[in-house]
Tab-separated table of C-alpha atoms and ligand atoms in Angstrom:
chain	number	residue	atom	x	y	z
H	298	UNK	CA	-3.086	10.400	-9.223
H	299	UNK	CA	-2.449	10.044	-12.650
H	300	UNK	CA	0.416	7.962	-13.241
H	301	UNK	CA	0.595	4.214	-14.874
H	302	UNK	CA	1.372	2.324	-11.952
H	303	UNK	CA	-1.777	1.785	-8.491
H	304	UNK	CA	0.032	2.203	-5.572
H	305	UNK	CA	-1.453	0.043	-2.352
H	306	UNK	CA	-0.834	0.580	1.243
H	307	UNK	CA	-1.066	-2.302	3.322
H	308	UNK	CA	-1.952	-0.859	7.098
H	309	UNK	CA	-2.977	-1.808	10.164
H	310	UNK	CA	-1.568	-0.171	13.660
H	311	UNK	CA	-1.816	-3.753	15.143
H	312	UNK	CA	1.674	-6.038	14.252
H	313	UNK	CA	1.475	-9.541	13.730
H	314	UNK	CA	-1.515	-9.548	11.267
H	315	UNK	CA	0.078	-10.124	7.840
H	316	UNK	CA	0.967	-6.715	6.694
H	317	UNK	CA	4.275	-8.123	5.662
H	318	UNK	CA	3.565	-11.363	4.499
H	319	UNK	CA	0.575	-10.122	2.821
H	320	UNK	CA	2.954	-7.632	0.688
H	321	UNK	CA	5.494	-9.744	-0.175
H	322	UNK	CA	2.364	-12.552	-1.156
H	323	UNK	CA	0.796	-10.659	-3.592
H	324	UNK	CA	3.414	-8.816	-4.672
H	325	UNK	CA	5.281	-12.127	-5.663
H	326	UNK	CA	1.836	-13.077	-6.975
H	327	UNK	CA	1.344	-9.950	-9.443
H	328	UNK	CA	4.866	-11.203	-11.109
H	329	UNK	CA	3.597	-14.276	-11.705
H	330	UNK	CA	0.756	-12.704	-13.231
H	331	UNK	CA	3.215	-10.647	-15.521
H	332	UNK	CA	3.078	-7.322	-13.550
H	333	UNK	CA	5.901	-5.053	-12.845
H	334	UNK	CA	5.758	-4.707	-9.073
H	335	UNK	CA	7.533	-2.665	-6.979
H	336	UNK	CA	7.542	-3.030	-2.799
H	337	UNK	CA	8.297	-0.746	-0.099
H	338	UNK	CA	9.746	-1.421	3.027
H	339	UNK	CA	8.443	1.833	5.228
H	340	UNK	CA	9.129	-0.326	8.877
H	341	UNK	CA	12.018	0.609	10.745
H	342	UNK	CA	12.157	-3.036	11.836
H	343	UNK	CA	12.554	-3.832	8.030
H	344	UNK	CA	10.616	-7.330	8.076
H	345	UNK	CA	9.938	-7.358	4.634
H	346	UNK	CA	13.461	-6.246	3.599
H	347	UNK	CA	14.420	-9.397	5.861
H	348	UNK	CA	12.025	-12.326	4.636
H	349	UNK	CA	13.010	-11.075	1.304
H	350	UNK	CA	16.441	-12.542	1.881
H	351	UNK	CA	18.116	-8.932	1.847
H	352	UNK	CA	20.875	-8.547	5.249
H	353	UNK	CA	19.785	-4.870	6.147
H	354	UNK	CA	23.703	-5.088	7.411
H	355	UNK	CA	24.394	-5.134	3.406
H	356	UNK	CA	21.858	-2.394	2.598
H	357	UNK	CA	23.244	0.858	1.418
H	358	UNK	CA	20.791	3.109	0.356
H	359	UNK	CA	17.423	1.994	2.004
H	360	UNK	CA	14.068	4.224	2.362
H	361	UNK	CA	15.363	6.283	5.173
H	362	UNK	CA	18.280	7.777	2.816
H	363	UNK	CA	15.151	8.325	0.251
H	364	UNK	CA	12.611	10.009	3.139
H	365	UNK	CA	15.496	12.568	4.236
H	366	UNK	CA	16.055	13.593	0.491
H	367	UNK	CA	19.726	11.982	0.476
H	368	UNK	CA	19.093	9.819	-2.614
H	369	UNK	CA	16.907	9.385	-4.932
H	370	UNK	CA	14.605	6.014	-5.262
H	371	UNK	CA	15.778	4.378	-7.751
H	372	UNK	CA	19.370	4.292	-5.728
H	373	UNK	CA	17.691	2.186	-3.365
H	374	UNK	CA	15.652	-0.314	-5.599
H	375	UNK	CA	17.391	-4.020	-4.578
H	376	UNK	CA	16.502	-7.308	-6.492
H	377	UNK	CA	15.519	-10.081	-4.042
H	378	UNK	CA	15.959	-13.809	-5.234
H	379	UNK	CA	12.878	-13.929	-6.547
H	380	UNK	CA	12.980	-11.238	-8.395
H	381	UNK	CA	10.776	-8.596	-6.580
H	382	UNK	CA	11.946	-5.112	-6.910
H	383	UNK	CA	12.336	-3.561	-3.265
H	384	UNK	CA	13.219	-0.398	-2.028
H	385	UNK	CA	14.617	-1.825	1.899
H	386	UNK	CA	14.218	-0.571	5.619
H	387	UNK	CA	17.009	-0.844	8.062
H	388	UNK	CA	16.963	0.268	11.343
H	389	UNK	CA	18.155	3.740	10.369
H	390	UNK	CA	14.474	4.560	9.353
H	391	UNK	CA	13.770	4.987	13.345
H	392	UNK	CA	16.822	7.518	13.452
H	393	UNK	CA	15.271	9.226	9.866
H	394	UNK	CA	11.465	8.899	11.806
H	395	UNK	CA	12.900	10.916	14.440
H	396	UNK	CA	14.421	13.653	12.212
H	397	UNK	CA	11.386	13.660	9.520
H	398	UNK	CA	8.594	15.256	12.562
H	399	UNK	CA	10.323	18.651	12.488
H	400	UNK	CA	10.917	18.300	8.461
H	401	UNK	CA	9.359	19.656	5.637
H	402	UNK	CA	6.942	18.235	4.137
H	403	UNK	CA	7.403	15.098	6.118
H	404	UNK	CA	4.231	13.340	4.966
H	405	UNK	CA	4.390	14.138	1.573
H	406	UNK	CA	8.026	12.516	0.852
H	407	UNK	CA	7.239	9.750	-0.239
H	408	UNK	CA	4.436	10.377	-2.499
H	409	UNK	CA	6.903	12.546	-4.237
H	410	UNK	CA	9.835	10.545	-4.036
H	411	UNK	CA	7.783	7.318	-5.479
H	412	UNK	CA	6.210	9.351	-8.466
H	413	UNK	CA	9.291	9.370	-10.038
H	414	UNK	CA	9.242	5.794	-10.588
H	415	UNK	CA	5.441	5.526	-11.006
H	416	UNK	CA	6.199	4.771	-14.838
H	417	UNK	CA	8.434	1.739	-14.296
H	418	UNK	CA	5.720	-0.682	-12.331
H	419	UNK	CA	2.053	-1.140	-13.026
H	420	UNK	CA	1.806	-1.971	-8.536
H	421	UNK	CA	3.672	-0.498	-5.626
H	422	UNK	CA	3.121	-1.915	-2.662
H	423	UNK	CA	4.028	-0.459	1.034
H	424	UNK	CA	4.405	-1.871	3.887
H	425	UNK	CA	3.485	0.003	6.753
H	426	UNK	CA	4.891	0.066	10.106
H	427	UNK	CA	2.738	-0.980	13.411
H	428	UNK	CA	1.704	2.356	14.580
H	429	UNK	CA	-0.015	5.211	13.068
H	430	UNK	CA	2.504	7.564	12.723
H	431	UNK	CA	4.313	10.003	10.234
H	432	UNK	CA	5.387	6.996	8.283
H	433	UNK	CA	1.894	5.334	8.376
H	434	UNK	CA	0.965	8.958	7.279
H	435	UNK	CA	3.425	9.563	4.622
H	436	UNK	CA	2.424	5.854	3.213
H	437	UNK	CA	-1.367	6.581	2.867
H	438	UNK	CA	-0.453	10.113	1.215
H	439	UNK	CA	1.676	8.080	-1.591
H	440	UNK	CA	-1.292	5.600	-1.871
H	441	UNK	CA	-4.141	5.326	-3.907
H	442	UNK	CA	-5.374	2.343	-1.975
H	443	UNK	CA	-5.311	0.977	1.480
H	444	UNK	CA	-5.205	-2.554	2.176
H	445	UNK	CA	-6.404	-3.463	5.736
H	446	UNK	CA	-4.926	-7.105	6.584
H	447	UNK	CA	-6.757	-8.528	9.562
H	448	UNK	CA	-6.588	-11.495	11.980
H	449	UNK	CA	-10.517	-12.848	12.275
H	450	UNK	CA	-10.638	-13.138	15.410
H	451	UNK	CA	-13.047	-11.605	18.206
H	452	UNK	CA	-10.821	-8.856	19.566
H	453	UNK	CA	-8.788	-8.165	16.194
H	454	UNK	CA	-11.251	-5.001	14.973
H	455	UNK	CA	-10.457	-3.065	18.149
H	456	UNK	CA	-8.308	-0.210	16.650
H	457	UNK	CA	-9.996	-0.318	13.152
H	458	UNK	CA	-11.798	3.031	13.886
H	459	UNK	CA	-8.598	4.451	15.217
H	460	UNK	CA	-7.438	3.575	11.338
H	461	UNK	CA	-10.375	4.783	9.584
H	462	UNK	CA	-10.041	8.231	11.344
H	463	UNK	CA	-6.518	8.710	10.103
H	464	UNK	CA	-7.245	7.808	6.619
H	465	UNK	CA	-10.083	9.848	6.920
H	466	UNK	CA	-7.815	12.388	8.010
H	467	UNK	CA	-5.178	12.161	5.473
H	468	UNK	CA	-8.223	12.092	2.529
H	469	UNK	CA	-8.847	15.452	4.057
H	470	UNK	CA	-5.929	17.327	4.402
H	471	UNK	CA	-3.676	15.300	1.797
H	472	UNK	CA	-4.698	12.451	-0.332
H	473	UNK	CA	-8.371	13.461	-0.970
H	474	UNK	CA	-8.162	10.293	-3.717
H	475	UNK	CA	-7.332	7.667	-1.207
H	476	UNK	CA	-9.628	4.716	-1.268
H	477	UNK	CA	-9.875	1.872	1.247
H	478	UNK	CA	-9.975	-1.317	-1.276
H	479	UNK	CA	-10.760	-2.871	1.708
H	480	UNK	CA	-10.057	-5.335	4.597
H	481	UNK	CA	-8.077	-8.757	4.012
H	482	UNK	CA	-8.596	-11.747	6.333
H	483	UNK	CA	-5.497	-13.179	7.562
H	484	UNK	CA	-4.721	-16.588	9.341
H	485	UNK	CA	-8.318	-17.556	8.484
H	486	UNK	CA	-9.632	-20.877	10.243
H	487	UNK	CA	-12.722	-21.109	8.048
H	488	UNK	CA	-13.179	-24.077	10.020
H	489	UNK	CA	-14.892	-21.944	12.654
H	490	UNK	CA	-18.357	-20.335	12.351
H	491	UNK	CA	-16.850	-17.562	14.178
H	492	UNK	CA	-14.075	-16.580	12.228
H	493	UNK	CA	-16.751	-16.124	9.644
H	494	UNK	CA	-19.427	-13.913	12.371
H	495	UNK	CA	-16.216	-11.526	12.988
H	496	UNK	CA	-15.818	-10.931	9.189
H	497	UNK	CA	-19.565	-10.175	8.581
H	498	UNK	CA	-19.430	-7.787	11.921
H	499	UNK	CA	-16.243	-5.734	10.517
H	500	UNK	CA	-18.404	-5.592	7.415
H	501	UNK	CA	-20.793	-4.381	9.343
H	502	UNK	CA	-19.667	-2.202	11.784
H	503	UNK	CA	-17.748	-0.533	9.433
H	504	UNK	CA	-18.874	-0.568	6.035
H	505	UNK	CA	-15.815	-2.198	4.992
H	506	UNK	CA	-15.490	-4.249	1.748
H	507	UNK	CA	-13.824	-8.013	3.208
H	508	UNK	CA	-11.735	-9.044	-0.201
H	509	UNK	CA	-12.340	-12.883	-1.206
H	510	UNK	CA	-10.598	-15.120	-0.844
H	511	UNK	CA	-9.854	-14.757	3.045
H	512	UNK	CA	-6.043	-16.180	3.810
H	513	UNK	CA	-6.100	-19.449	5.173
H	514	UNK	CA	-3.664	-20.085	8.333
H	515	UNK	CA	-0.825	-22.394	7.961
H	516	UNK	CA	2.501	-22.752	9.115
H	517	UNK	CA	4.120	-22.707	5.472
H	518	UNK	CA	3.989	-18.942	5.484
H	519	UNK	CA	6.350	-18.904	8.588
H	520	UNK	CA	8.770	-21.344	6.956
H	521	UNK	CA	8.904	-19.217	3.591
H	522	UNK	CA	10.912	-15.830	4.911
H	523	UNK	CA	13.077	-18.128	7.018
H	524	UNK	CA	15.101	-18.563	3.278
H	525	UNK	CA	14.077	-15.209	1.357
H	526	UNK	CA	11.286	-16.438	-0.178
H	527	UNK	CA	7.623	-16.059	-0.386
H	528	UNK	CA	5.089	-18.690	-0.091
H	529	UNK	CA	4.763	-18.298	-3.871
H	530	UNK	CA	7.531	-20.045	-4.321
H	531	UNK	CA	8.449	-22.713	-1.768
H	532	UNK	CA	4.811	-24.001	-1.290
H	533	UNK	CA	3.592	-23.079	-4.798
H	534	UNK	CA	0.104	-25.057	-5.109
H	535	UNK	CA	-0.323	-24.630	-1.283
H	536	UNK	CA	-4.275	-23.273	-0.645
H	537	UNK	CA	-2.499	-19.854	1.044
H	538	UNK	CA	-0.345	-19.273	-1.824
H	539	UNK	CA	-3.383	-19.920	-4.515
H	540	UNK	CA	-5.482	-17.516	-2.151
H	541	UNK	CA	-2.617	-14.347	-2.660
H	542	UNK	CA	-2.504	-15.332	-6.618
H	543	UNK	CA	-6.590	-15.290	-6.054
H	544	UNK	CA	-6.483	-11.721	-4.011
H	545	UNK	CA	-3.812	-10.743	-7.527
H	546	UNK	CA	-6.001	-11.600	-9.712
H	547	UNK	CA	-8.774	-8.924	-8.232
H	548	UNK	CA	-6.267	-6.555	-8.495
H	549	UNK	CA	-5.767	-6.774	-11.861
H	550	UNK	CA	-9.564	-7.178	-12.813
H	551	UNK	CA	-9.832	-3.980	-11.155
H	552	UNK	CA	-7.420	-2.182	-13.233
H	553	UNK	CA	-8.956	0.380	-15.828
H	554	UNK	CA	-8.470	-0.954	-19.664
H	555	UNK	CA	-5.544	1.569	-19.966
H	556	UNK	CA	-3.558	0.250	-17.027
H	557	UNK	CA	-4.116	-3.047	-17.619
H	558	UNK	CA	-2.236	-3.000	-21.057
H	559	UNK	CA	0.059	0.132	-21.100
H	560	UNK	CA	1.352	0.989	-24.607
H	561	UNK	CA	4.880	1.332	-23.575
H	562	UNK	CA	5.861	-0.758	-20.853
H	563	UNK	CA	9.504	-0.271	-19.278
H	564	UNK	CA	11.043	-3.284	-18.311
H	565	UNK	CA	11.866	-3.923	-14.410
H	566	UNK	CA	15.171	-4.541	-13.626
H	567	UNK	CA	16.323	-7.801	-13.117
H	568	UNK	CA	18.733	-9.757	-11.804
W	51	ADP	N1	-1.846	-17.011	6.811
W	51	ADP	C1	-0.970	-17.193	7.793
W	51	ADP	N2	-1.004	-18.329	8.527
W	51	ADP	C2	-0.130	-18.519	9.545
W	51	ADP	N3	0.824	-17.654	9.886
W	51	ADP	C3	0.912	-16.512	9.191
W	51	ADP	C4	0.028	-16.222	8.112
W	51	ADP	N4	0.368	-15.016	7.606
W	51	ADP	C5	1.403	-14.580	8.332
W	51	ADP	N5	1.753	-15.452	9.288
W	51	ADP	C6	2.817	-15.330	10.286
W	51	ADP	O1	2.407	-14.385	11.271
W	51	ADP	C7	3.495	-13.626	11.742
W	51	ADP	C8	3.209	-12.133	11.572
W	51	ADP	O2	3.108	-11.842	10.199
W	51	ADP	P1	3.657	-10.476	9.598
W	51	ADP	O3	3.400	-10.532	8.148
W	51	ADP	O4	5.058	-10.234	10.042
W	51	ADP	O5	2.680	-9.432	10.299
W	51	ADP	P2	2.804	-7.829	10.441
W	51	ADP	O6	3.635	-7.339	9.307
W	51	ADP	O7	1.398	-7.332	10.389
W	51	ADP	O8	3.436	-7.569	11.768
W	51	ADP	C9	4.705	-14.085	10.949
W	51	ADP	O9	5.418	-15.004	11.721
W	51	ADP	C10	4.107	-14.751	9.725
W	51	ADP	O10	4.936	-15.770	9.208
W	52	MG	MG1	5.323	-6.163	9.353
């Protein structure tokens, strides 16, 4: 996809492994670092909408209104406190779910509806819902990347094949660019040999990529959406915040020359 901005997909069927957090981390991260980010709230439970400090009760245009061709993106686009750029989920995206199945180019949405701001951030982040439906789908067709956060822990890769086959199915029949960037270790006890055994095996087993630094597990990143924030903020120098600027900072080493400096650079809205 040739646009300025690298558009990541953070999935993984199985809730509770960081998607969110892990979206909201590094997206507060790549600001730090100077990068116009933009995230996307594509679950109906609208978590990240939520520990961004945004009421979905105050939320008028959100991604549903966006799927079901209502409004366009940059209608949506809220500021949280800390400046991140978000286009918000609210409940109504189960409703829109419902109605997108029988729609139109139901997977391809939000690919279309997100290149129109694909000149305005250098990152877009998504963050996917806990199943591997049409708005996991319509996430990895608007993605260049995927982003597999995941709990090392023995049982925690069951269902990672079940993943692989649908982005293997959407590179076939949509996004034939997608590319897995690879798996991110979340709530990391290095202090175990075996969180470290589970990594290599994933590796292993299925030729995924494990990004360094793995996320270490500490209560701080449960006490940071509590008031809107990321860990970025309230624990700043805290090891789990320094390993999201760390898993940033690949990111942007990644980024091809052009990218990395763009000649005209739009600024992001702010508060
Ligand atoms: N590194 C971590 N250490 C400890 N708890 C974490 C860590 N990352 C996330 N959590 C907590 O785990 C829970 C699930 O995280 P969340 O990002 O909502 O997962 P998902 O979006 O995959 O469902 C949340 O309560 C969150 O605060
Ligand atoms: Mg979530």
């Amino acid at each position: 996809m040739a646009c300025v901005s690298t558009t990541i997909a953070f999935a993984n069927q199985k809730g509770g492994v960081a998607k969110t957090t892990s979206v909201a981390s590094v997206g507060a991260a790549l600001i730090e670092a100077g990068q116009r980010v933009l995230l996307v709230d594509m679950d109906p439970q609208g978590s990240l909408t939520f520990s961004l400090g945004i009421d979905p009760e105050d939320v008028e245009t959100s991604i549903a209104e966006v799927l079901l061709g209502k409004a366009p993106v940059t209608d949506a686009i809220v500021i949280s406190d800390e400046g991140l750029n978000l286009v918000p989920a609210t409940i109504g995206l189960a409703a829109a779910e419902e109605s997108l199945v029988s729609m139109t180019g139901r997977e391809q949405r939000l690919r279309v509806s997100l290149a129109k701001v694909a000149d305005d951030y250098d990152w877009i982040l998504i963050d996917c819902p806990p199943a591997l439906g049409v708005l996991t789908v319509g996430s990895l067709s608007a993605a260049d990347e995927v982003i597999v956060p995941l709990q090392a822990e023995t049982l925690s890769h069951r269902g990672v094949g079940q993943l692989l086959d649908t982005i293997h199915d959407v590179r076939q029949f949509i996004n034939p660019d997608l590319e897995i960037r690879g798996v991110l270790a979340t709530m990391y006890d290095g202090r175990t040999a075996h969180a470290r055994a589970v990594l290599a095996a994933i590796e292993e087993t299925y030729g995924l990529t494990v990004l360094e630094p793995p996320i270490p597990k500490t209560i701080r990143f449960a006490e940071a959406p509590a008031i809107g924030r990321t860990i970025l903020s309230t624990a700043k120098s805290h090891k789990g915040a320094e390993a999201y600027r760390q898993i940033a900072q690949v990111l942007i080493a990644s980024l091809k020359p052009a990218k990395k400096n763009p000649a005209k650079r739009k600024p992001v809205k702010t508060k």
